[in-house]
Amino acid sequence: MTMNNQGRPTSSGSVNENEMSTISGDRGLQHDVSLIFELGRPGMTGVDIPEVQMSDARLGGLRRKGSVGLPGLSEPEVIRHFVRLSQLNYSIDAGLYPLGSCTMKHNPRLNEKMARLPGFADVHPLAPQQTVQGAYEAISELMKWLTTLTGMPAVAMSPKAGAHGELCGLLTIRAAIEARGEKRNRILVPSSAHGTNPATAAVAGFVVDEVPATEDGHVDADALEAKLGPDVAAIMLTNPNTCGLFEPRIKEMADAVHAAGAYFYCDGANFNAIAGRVRPGDLGVDAMHINLHKTFSTPHGGGGPGAGPVVLSDRLAAYAPLPLLVHDGNEFRMIEHADEATDGAKPFGRMCAFHGQMGMFSRALTYMMSHGADGIRQASEDAVLSANYILASLKDVMSAPFGEQPCMHEALFDDSFLEGTGVTTLDFAKAMIDEGYHPMTMYFPLVVHGAMLIEPTESESKESLDRFIHVLRTMALEAKAGQTARFEGAPRLAPRRRLDETAAARKPMLRWKPKDLPQAAE
Amino acid sequence: MRYLPLTKDDRAAMLDRIGVDSIDRLFRDVPHSAVVQRNVFDLPDTQGELAIERQLTKMAGKSKSAGSLPFFCGAGAYKHHVPSAVDHLIQRSEFLTSYTPYQPEIAQGTLQYLFEFQTQVALLTGMEVANASLYDGSTATAEGVLMAQRITKRPKAILSGGLHPHYAETVETVAGLSGTVTRSPVTPGKAEDIIALIDDQTACVVVQSPDVFGLIRNLKPIADAAHAKGALLIAVVTEIVSLGLIEPPGAQGADIVAAEGQSLGVGLNFGGPYVGLFATREKYLRNMPGRLAGETADAAGKRGYVLTLSTREQHIRREKATSNICTNSGLCCLAFTIHLSLLGEEGFLRLARANHARASALADRLADIKGVELLTSSFFNEFTLKLPKTAASVVDELAEKGIIAGVPASRLLPHDKEARDLLIVAATETNTDEDCDALVHALSGAVA
Amino acid sequence: MSEVRFTDQHEWVRLDGDTATIGITKHAAEQLGDVVFVEVPEAGRKVGAGGEAAVVESVKAASDVYAPVGGEVTEGNAALADEPAKVNADPEGDGWFFKLKGVNKAEFDKLMTKAQYDEFVKGL
């Protein structure tokens, strides 16, 4: 069988809580929260909608027969429920999130205010085009920022997230290749790539060919160049790469790829390291998605929504998907059908309904205007500076596999410094929770063992960084000195102890069920 | 305004610890020819909040917002009233600025609301299990087709002519790579004979109800016919409030439901972000794309929630994943969950009835106008009218008068001759008597 | 008299006549962690030596299991559907994955004996 050497415990073990007990079960500001379905009373509602007279005649005989089964609560009860839930969450507003690859920077509140302007938020995507010019103008402005910062001539705005953008980029490449009358079905992806890269390549109908990494954490450019051939459609690289390093041979690789008739897709997840200093267009990139929810501060919202517009080179611009925003000299217009396309545009189709994540566009545009080109450049420099500061401050007590060279906006450590201590990357991370920190990205990238990828971003003050460094140094030294008490059974101070992921996967319970229905596979 | 806490002194001290004399040394791997100076960018420098507010408020002012005039657009996105508590709650720091719940011990807030969301979606659609959302209804439909192709190991997807054309195009973009996509004829106001197209190469039949013209479709016969040939029925719902009044797809035999949840909590947002709902039968669970929140217990025996069945997903399965999706619709799920929690059973059913009553009364009045014909005999809150002239020109004329009359079908089907005279009109609980009077009056004038 | 052989992909195979029973080794099960799901092949499927035959999942990983020898599947271990934990509890017994018929003894003889496999694992 294929061996996975990143196996780690996923059951929870069990502990005895020796803490003070309370009558209610709640503890001070920590309230336990029932499921919404366990609350409320029949007939209660928190929204005042008048009853109306209504006939069945126009329902085609398909009027809903049973009840839906929803609980009924008043507004005070609903607000209390969700406020209590919120208090169980860590957030950037509350603390540092050193998650490598995620760029957990501050989410400015001006973004929220601007996104809610009615001319952006309360407009319908199919309203008559002349009535939504303000919203089109905002999209156009954002397109200008994205293409200018990246040095690329065009941008496809409709992808709804980074992975969706990757798909858009690969489909654009596929269209360009078909237009040349060729058949190329192989895509080269580094072993260090984020999982969305090979998954997207497979969805787009390509075969994935893995390129190894060198010992110093870069993509093996020689191996990559050797794999090029007339059946290779594209390479997918991340730059800076997932080890936090800038690929020094990137231009050489891009040139080789182009010479072989293939395209260069760049995963833009790490754009925060170079925005304002380096233009991907100058590196030979043909398509790159930009995670607006990473580099451009739109909020992570507990997992989404995102937005993944894709900048495109001259070689690919013509194949950008529908719809296309154009200005005809008088006003903006969205071209929504292939035969209306002008100027040689040959869109490959549509990625999704309507035309993109307007709510994220207005937020990202606000952020860009707030920073300006000079501020974006400064932000990238501060991001890189902070990551290197952390690397320099920790590499003597923790193990940094590529620590002899500067990193970019994120610093990679592995678990060799924990060897022989009995403490794993997982234990180390869970102990950070007790210290009031969200753990760093763990076990990614896969090219090092027990990876710990730390990305502080430019939003942290020096005090915050120093405190973080101090805590990690102390933890590392304690682990190495055999003082492992704080790691055992961590976390102890969070709203929950370690959770049993094994049981959750063996007997999935994915919804609440009323008592008189059989529970899911118990 | 720049959100940069480091000072000049901080930077100097940090460079000192790192052991380099300038930040440029940290960028030494960047090819010299690719390093650009600030003045290369034809973009403005940093600006303060006040200046930005002025510029963007002026820009936004060039759009006519739906709430500022009589508004009747639907066709996949609907204007409903979102209670104030929703927007207030989703802006709490712990919801707005938290990340994907990969560390469940400090993300129980997110995980529990996702579990509640999954339950709500299953209840609304009448299905056994739902995921923690996809991007939107159109990509959810595409994912459903890919899933049906995997399950049945067959290549063909048949799309009903009543499926929203944007959704159909989205399906063609991805599903066309792994199989074939057939569209059945577009028959506004009538149910086309899609059953005749099902054969033993069919992986799935995709039927939207209410369809893009507003017509309520009877799914059960289609489900039965599909099952008889070993195919799956994918039911698509673009107006989720309709499930407060119409038999849910699960009760009619659907195997997969792909829906748009935008109507609850999310707002129009000019097309995005929205929230894709996805539900299926338990036996297909491991084939389902997207994140899943599952119930479990912690080491002290307390109930808690975790992301589960992750081996379906890209970060583990990589090229063999059920989908490439990573991000979900997070905050939009939360808005949906809160809105539906505020409505509750009573409120949700009343909301659905109020929508149908409003639309039905309006349809009667519009059908009374000479030359105007109501095509959809059964509908929820959206119906299609046949006008005596091109609908697009009527919409433009009424827009000049400050009324957004609906979506001309030609916007979605530009090559369909029959569609040219068709106007798709949606009426919700947000439309007042005055709005409806204005539309009736203006439309009468425009078609006279 | 049944004999057990091992592969360098950490599968074991027990031959009784020309029927083989196949599973993953104790070492593999330990590396994998808690097994949560197993996908076994259906009866009638033909697999070649070294071909992908099954999938075993822990919470954080999914691993392909290869057929050590070629043959036709007669049975997948249905008990694993309800109790994947058997793979952890008794990987080389109750936690078997699938059975093959029509197995080629020559292919079987090429594989490692227990002693050889134990040596191999020590060297990893």
PDB file of C-alpha atoms in Angstrom, chain B residues 9 15 21 25 44 85 94 122 135 147 153 207 236 263 275-276 285 289-291 315 352 363 408-409 417 419 432:
ATOM      1  CA  ASP B   9      12.824  51.686  14.463  1.00  0.00           C
ATOM      2  CA  LEU B  15      16.927  43.705  10.220  1.00  0.00           C
ATOM      3  CA  ASP B  21      21.484  45.689   6.317  1.00  0.00           C
ATOM      4  CA  ARG B  25      18.841  41.510   0.877  1.00  0.00           C
ATOM      5  CA  PRO B  44      -2.503  56.072  -6.536  1.00  0.00           C
ATOM      6  CA  ALA B  85     -29.918  40.938  13.521  1.00  0.00           C
ATOM      7  CA  GLU B  94     -15.217  35.872  16.004  1.00  0.00           C
ATOM      8  CA  ALA B 122     -31.407  18.632   4.832  1.00  0.00           C
ATOM      9  CA  TYR B 135     -19.763  28.438  -3.803  1.00  0.00           C
ATOM     10  CA  MET B 147     -20.814  13.181  -8.658  1.00  0.00           C
ATOM     11  CA  LYS B 153     -19.849   5.363 -14.034  1.00  0.00           C
ATOM     12  CA  VAL B 207     -34.326  19.500 -13.511  1.00  0.00           C
ATOM     13  CA  VAL B 236     -32.041  22.296  -8.757  1.00  0.00           C
ATOM     14  CA  SER B 263     -32.575  34.338  -0.684  1.00  0.00           C
ATOM     15  CA  VAL B 275     -24.147  30.135  -0.994  1.00  0.00           C
ATOM     16  CA  GLY B 276     -24.428  26.783  -2.738  1.00  0.00           C
ATOM     17  CA  LEU B 285     -22.037  10.316   1.340  1.00  0.00           C
ATOM     18  CA  PRO B 289     -17.870  17.123  -2.526  1.00  0.00           C
ATOM     19  CA  GLY B 290     -17.295  19.913  -0.019  1.00  0.00           C
ATOM     20  CA  ARG B 291     -16.633  20.204   3.674  1.00  0.00           C
ATOM     21  CA  HIS B 315      -5.786  18.401   0.668  1.00  0.00           C
ATOM     22  CA  ALA B 352     -43.372  31.522   1.493  1.00  0.00           C
ATOM     23  CA  ALA B 363     -49.757  38.038 -12.161  1.00  0.00           C
ATOM     24  CA  PRO B 408     -36.157  39.811 -20.229  1.00  0.00           C
ATOM     25  CA  ALA B 409     -35.687  36.157 -21.200  1.00  0.00           C
ATOM     26  CA  LYS B 417     -36.835  33.768 -31.056  1.00  0.00           C
ATOM     27  CA  ALA B 419     -37.742  34.304 -25.769  1.00  0.00           C
ATOM     28  CA  THR B 432     -45.461  46.917  -1.809  1.00  0.00           C
TER      29      THR B 432
END
